[in-house]
Amino acid sequence: MKAFTESMIEEVKEKIKQGYTADQILSSMVEEAPIEKKIEIGTKLLLSNRMIKTALTIIIILFIYGTILRWIVYAKAGKHGFAAIIPLYRQIVMYQVCGLSPWLMLLWLVPIFGWLAMFVIAIMKRFCLAKEFGKGSLFGCGLLFLSPIFQSILAFHPNIKKQKEA
């Protein structure tokens, strides 16, 4: 796309003199722009939106908080806390903490059926985690629906410890 030069300014002035509206001028300029430039403009517009910035900030804060919670839960379960920051390994350790086989993760490789199975296993994993820490089904429901709150309870409550293996 041509740079924003004097010729473009003159072109816009000429269209204004001819009676074009601002929307029509903008539409014609957008139609002439290559797809890369359109994507760049769209991205800049999205990131300039305050609501998007706020949402991204909240998501990043929740992600960091969730990683800290997982670190503490892993430490309480006798696993390495640093596993919370390593993407694939964090899932393997969570399966171990929940008493499930990490080999279940291979179901992600099976299209549709495997994905549905992983959805069910993800739900089941919350209840297994509650059971491993000596909590009941209601606590498992809390882990499922209000995860940050109940993971905070699991991580920071001094009396909640992982049950010993039998």
mmCIF file of C-alpha atoms in Angstrom:
data_model
loop_
_atom_site.group_PDB
_atom_site.id
_atom_site.type_symbol
_atom_site.label_atom_id
_atom_site.label_comp_id
_atom_site.label_asym_id
_atom_site.label_seq_id
_atom_site.Cartn_x
_atom_site.Cartn_y
_atom_site.Cartn_z
ATOM 1 C CA MET A 1 0.000 0.000 0.000
ATOM 2 C CA LYS A 2 1.266 3.450 -0.765
ATOM 3 C CA ALA A 3 2.476 5.433 2.175
ATOM 4 C CA PHE A 4 0.311 8.173 3.580
ATOM 5 C CA THR A 5 1.705 10.857 1.306
ATOM 6 C CA GLU A 6 0.719 14.187 -0.180
ATOM 7 C CA SER A 7 -0.934 12.393 -3.116
ATOM 8 C CA MET A 8 -3.242 10.483 -0.762
ATOM 9 C CA ILE A 9 -4.111 13.675 1.069
ATOM 10 C CA GLU A 10 -4.884 15.351 -2.252
ATOM 11 C CA GLU A 11 -7.007 12.340 -3.256
ATOM 12 C CA VAL A 12 -9.026 12.618 -0.022
ATOM 13 C CA LYS A 13 -9.453 16.397 -0.512
ATOM 14 C CA GLU A 14 -10.685 15.814 -4.084
ATOM 15 C CA LYS A 15 -13.237 13.217 -2.917
ATOM 16 C CA ILE A 16 -14.484 15.632 -0.246
ATOM 17 C CA LYS A 17 -14.952 18.335 -2.920
ATOM 18 C CA GLN A 18 -16.897 15.834 -5.045
ATOM 19 C CA GLY A 19 -19.310 15.287 -2.146
ATOM 20 C CA TYR A 20 -18.160 11.921 -0.817
ATOM 21 C CA THR A 21 -18.906 11.249 2.854
ATOM 22 C CA ALA A 22 -16.214 10.232 5.328
ATOM 23 C CA ASP A 23 -17.569 6.670 5.363
ATOM 24 C CA GLN A 24 -17.367 6.421 1.580
ATOM 25 C CA ILE A 25 -13.798 7.735 1.532
ATOM 26 C CA LEU A 26 -12.753 5.357 4.289
ATOM 27 C CA SER A 27 -14.436 2.424 2.535
ATOM 28 C CA SER A 28 -12.617 3.135 -0.721
ATOM 29 C CA MET A 29 -9.276 3.396 1.093
ATOM 30 C CA VAL A 30 -9.894 0.127 2.935
ATOM 31 C CA GLU A 31 -10.853 -1.667 -0.304
ATOM 32 C CA GLU A 32 -7.560 -0.622 -1.870
ATOM 33 C CA ALA A 33 -5.487 -1.785 1.100
ATOM 34 C CA PRO A 34 -3.787 -5.224 1.012
ATOM 35 C CA ILE A 35 -4.937 -7.875 3.509
ATOM 36 C CA GLU A 36 -1.781 -7.514 5.656
ATOM 37 C CA LYS A 37 -2.471 -3.820 6.163
ATOM 38 C CA LYS A 38 -6.123 -4.543 7.035
ATOM 39 C CA ILE A 39 -5.046 -7.081 9.659
ATOM 40 C CA GLU A 40 -2.513 -4.628 11.086
ATOM 41 C CA ILE A 41 -5.115 -1.863 11.334
ATOM 42 C CA GLY A 42 -7.664 -4.227 12.903
ATOM 43 C CA THR A 43 -5.149 -5.414 15.482
ATOM 44 C CA LYS A 44 -4.196 -1.852 16.379
ATOM 45 C CA LEU A 45 -7.856 -0.902 16.741
ATOM 46 C CA LEU A 46 -8.520 -3.886 19.003
ATOM 47 C CA LEU A 47 -5.521 -3.183 21.204
ATOM 48 C CA SER A 48 -6.409 0.485 21.442
ATOM 49 C CA ASN A 49 -9.791 -0.431 22.884
ATOM 50 C CA ARG A 50 -9.727 0.006 26.680
ATOM 51 C CA MET A 51 -12.129 -2.890 27.266
ATOM 52 C CA ILE A 52 -9.877 -5.309 25.357
ATOM 53 C CA LYS A 53 -6.821 -4.096 27.288
ATOM 54 C CA THR A 54 -8.647 -4.577 30.579
ATOM 55 C CA ALA A 55 -9.839 -8.060 29.613
ATOM 56 C CA LEU A 56 -6.345 -9.106 28.529
ATOM 57 C CA THR A 57 -4.884 -7.757 31.763
ATOM 58 C CA ILE A 58 -7.417 -9.703 33.837
ATOM 59 C CA ILE A 59 -6.738 -12.883 31.847
ATOM 60 C CA ILE A 60 -2.985 -12.529 32.362
ATOM 61 C CA ILE A 61 -3.429 -11.924 36.100
ATOM 62 C CA LEU A 62 -5.716 -14.967 36.430
ATOM 63 C CA PHE A 63 -3.232 -17.095 34.483
ATOM 64 C CA ILE A 64 -0.363 -16.079 36.760
ATOM 65 C CA TYR A 65 -2.500 -16.592 39.873
ATOM 66 C CA GLY A 66 -3.584 -20.023 38.603
ATOM 67 C CA THR A 67 0.046 -20.982 38.038
ATOM 68 C CA ILE A 68 0.917 -19.933 41.601
ATOM 69 C CA LEU A 69 -2.022 -21.936 42.974
ATOM 70 C CA ARG A 70 -1.001 -24.999 40.991
ATOM 71 C CA TRP A 71 2.595 -24.633 42.232
ATOM 72 C CA ILE A 72 1.384 -24.671 45.845
ATOM 73 C CA VAL A 73 -1.019 -27.588 45.254
ATOM 74 C CA TYR A 74 1.781 -29.599 43.640
ATOM 75 C CA ALA A 75 4.061 -28.840 46.572
ATOM 76 C CA LYS A 76 1.354 -29.971 49.012
ATOM 77 C CA ALA A 77 1.007 -33.187 47.004
ATOM 78 C CA GLY A 78 4.738 -33.875 47.251
ATOM 79 C CA LYS A 79 5.517 -33.029 43.620
ATOM 80 C CA HIS A 80 7.877 -30.433 42.208
ATOM 81 C CA GLY A 81 6.226 -26.998 42.215
ATOM 82 C CA PHE A 82 8.100 -25.851 39.133
ATOM 83 C CA ALA A 83 5.982 -28.312 37.122
ATOM 84 C CA ALA A 84 3.249 -25.654 37.182
ATOM 85 C CA ILE A 85 5.138 -23.546 34.652
ATOM 86 C CA ILE A 86 6.023 -26.290 32.130
ATOM 87 C CA PRO A 87 2.982 -26.756 29.847
ATOM 88 C CA LEU A 88 2.885 -30.492 29.062
ATOM 89 C CA TYR A 89 4.584 -31.573 32.256
ATOM 90 C CA ARG A 90 2.063 -29.609 34.348
ATOM 91 C CA GLN A 91 -0.742 -31.785 32.973
ATOM 92 C CA ILE A 92 1.224 -34.986 33.606
ATOM 93 C CA VAL A 93 1.834 -33.974 37.221
ATOM 94 C CA MET A 94 -1.829 -32.978 37.681
ATOM 95 C CA TYR A 95 -2.916 -36.418 36.466
ATOM 96 C CA GLN A 96 -0.484 -38.005 38.942
ATOM 97 C CA VAL A 97 -1.735 -35.825 41.808
ATOM 98 C CA CYS A 98 -5.323 -36.770 40.938
ATOM 99 C CA GLY A 99 -4.463 -40.461 40.897
ATOM 100 C CA LEU A 100 -5.092 -40.812 37.157
ATOM 101 C CA SER A 101 -2.800 -42.227 34.499
ATOM 102 C CA PRO A 102 -0.924 -39.574 32.492
ATOM 103 C CA TRP A 103 -1.319 -41.863 29.475
ATOM 104 C CA LEU A 104 -4.905 -40.610 29.248
ATOM 105 C CA MET A 105 -3.465 -37.483 27.634
ATOM 106 C CA LEU A 106 -2.905 -39.514 24.465
ATOM 107 C CA LEU A 107 -6.665 -39.317 23.894
ATOM 108 C CA TRP A 108 -6.067 -35.771 22.585
ATOM 109 C CA LEU A 109 -4.637 -37.438 19.488
ATOM 110 C CA VAL A 110 -7.928 -39.193 18.705
ATOM 111 C CA PRO A 111 -10.222 -36.809 16.819
ATOM 112 C CA ILE A 112 -13.723 -36.144 18.172
ATOM 113 C CA PHE A 113 -14.105 -39.232 20.410
ATOM 114 C CA GLY A 114 -10.813 -38.524 22.178
ATOM 115 C CA TRP A 115 -11.685 -34.875 22.604
ATOM 116 C CA LEU A 116 -15.062 -35.736 24.103
ATOM 117 C CA ALA A 117 -13.379 -38.246 26.397
ATOM 118 C CA MET A 118 -10.855 -35.596 27.483
ATOM 119 C CA PHE A 119 -13.725 -33.229 28.285
ATOM 120 C CA VAL A 120 -15.247 -35.871 30.563
ATOM 121 C CA ILE A 121 -11.837 -36.666 32.074
ATOM 122 C CA ALA A 122 -11.245 -32.946 32.769
ATOM 123 C CA ILE A 123 -14.490 -32.873 34.762
ATOM 124 C CA MET A 124 -13.624 -36.128 36.515
ATOM 125 C CA LYS A 125 -10.145 -34.774 37.317
ATOM 126 C CA ARG A 126 -11.658 -32.034 39.527
ATOM 127 C CA PHE A 127 -13.521 -34.588 41.624
ATOM 128 C CA CYS A 128 -10.434 -36.831 41.864
ATOM 129 C CA LEU A 129 -8.367 -33.846 43.019
ATOM 130 C CA ALA A 130 -10.913 -33.094 45.752
ATOM 131 C CA LYS A 131 -10.884 -36.762 46.818
ATOM 132 C CA GLU A 132 -7.059 -36.883 46.931
ATOM 133 C CA PHE A 133 -7.074 -33.958 49.370
ATOM 134 C CA GLY A 134 -9.751 -35.538 51.550
ATOM 135 C CA LYS A 135 -12.666 -33.446 50.313
ATOM 136 C CA GLY A 136 -16.045 -34.582 49.052
ATOM 137 C CA SER A 137 -18.105 -34.245 45.915
ATOM 138 C CA LEU A 138 -19.363 -30.766 46.804
ATOM 139 C CA PHE A 139 -15.789 -29.519 46.952
ATOM 140 C CA GLY A 140 -15.257 -31.194 43.566
ATOM 141 C CA CYS A 141 -18.254 -29.241 42.215
ATOM 142 C CA GLY A 142 -16.654 -26.100 43.590
ATOM 143 C CA LEU A 143 -13.393 -26.958 41.807
ATOM 144 C CA LEU A 144 -15.376 -27.465 38.622
ATOM 145 C CA PHE A 145 -17.528 -24.331 38.655
ATOM 146 C CA LEU A 146 -15.564 -21.860 40.824
ATOM 147 C CA SER A 147 -12.064 -23.120 40.176
ATOM 148 C CA PRO A 148 -9.960 -20.109 41.269
ATOM 149 C CA ILE A 149 -11.785 -19.825 44.602
ATOM 150 C CA PHE A 150 -11.675 -23.505 45.479
ATOM 151 C CA GLN A 151 -8.093 -23.944 44.260
ATOM 152 C CA SER A 152 -7.190 -21.039 46.561
ATOM 153 C CA ILE A 153 -8.828 -22.869 49.455
ATOM 154 C CA LEU A 154 -6.966 -26.039 48.498
ATOM 155 C CA ALA A 155 -3.649 -24.210 48.227
ATOM 156 C CA PHE A 156 -3.769 -21.852 51.192
ATOM 157 C CA HIS A 157 -5.773 -23.706 53.863
ATOM 158 C CA PRO A 158 -3.224 -25.066 56.357
ATOM 159 C CA ASN A 159 -5.336 -28.078 57.413
ATOM 160 C CA ILE A 160 -5.883 -29.412 53.899
ATOM 161 C CA LYS A 161 -3.218 -31.973 53.072
ATOM 162 C CA LYS A 162 -2.980 -34.707 50.469
ATOM 163 C CA GLN A 163 -4.214 -38.026 51.800
ATOM 164 C CA LYS A 164 -1.528 -40.649 52.260
ATOM 165 C CA GLU A 165 -1.336 -43.401 49.670
ATOM 166 C CA ALA A 166 -2.798 -46.670 50.961
#
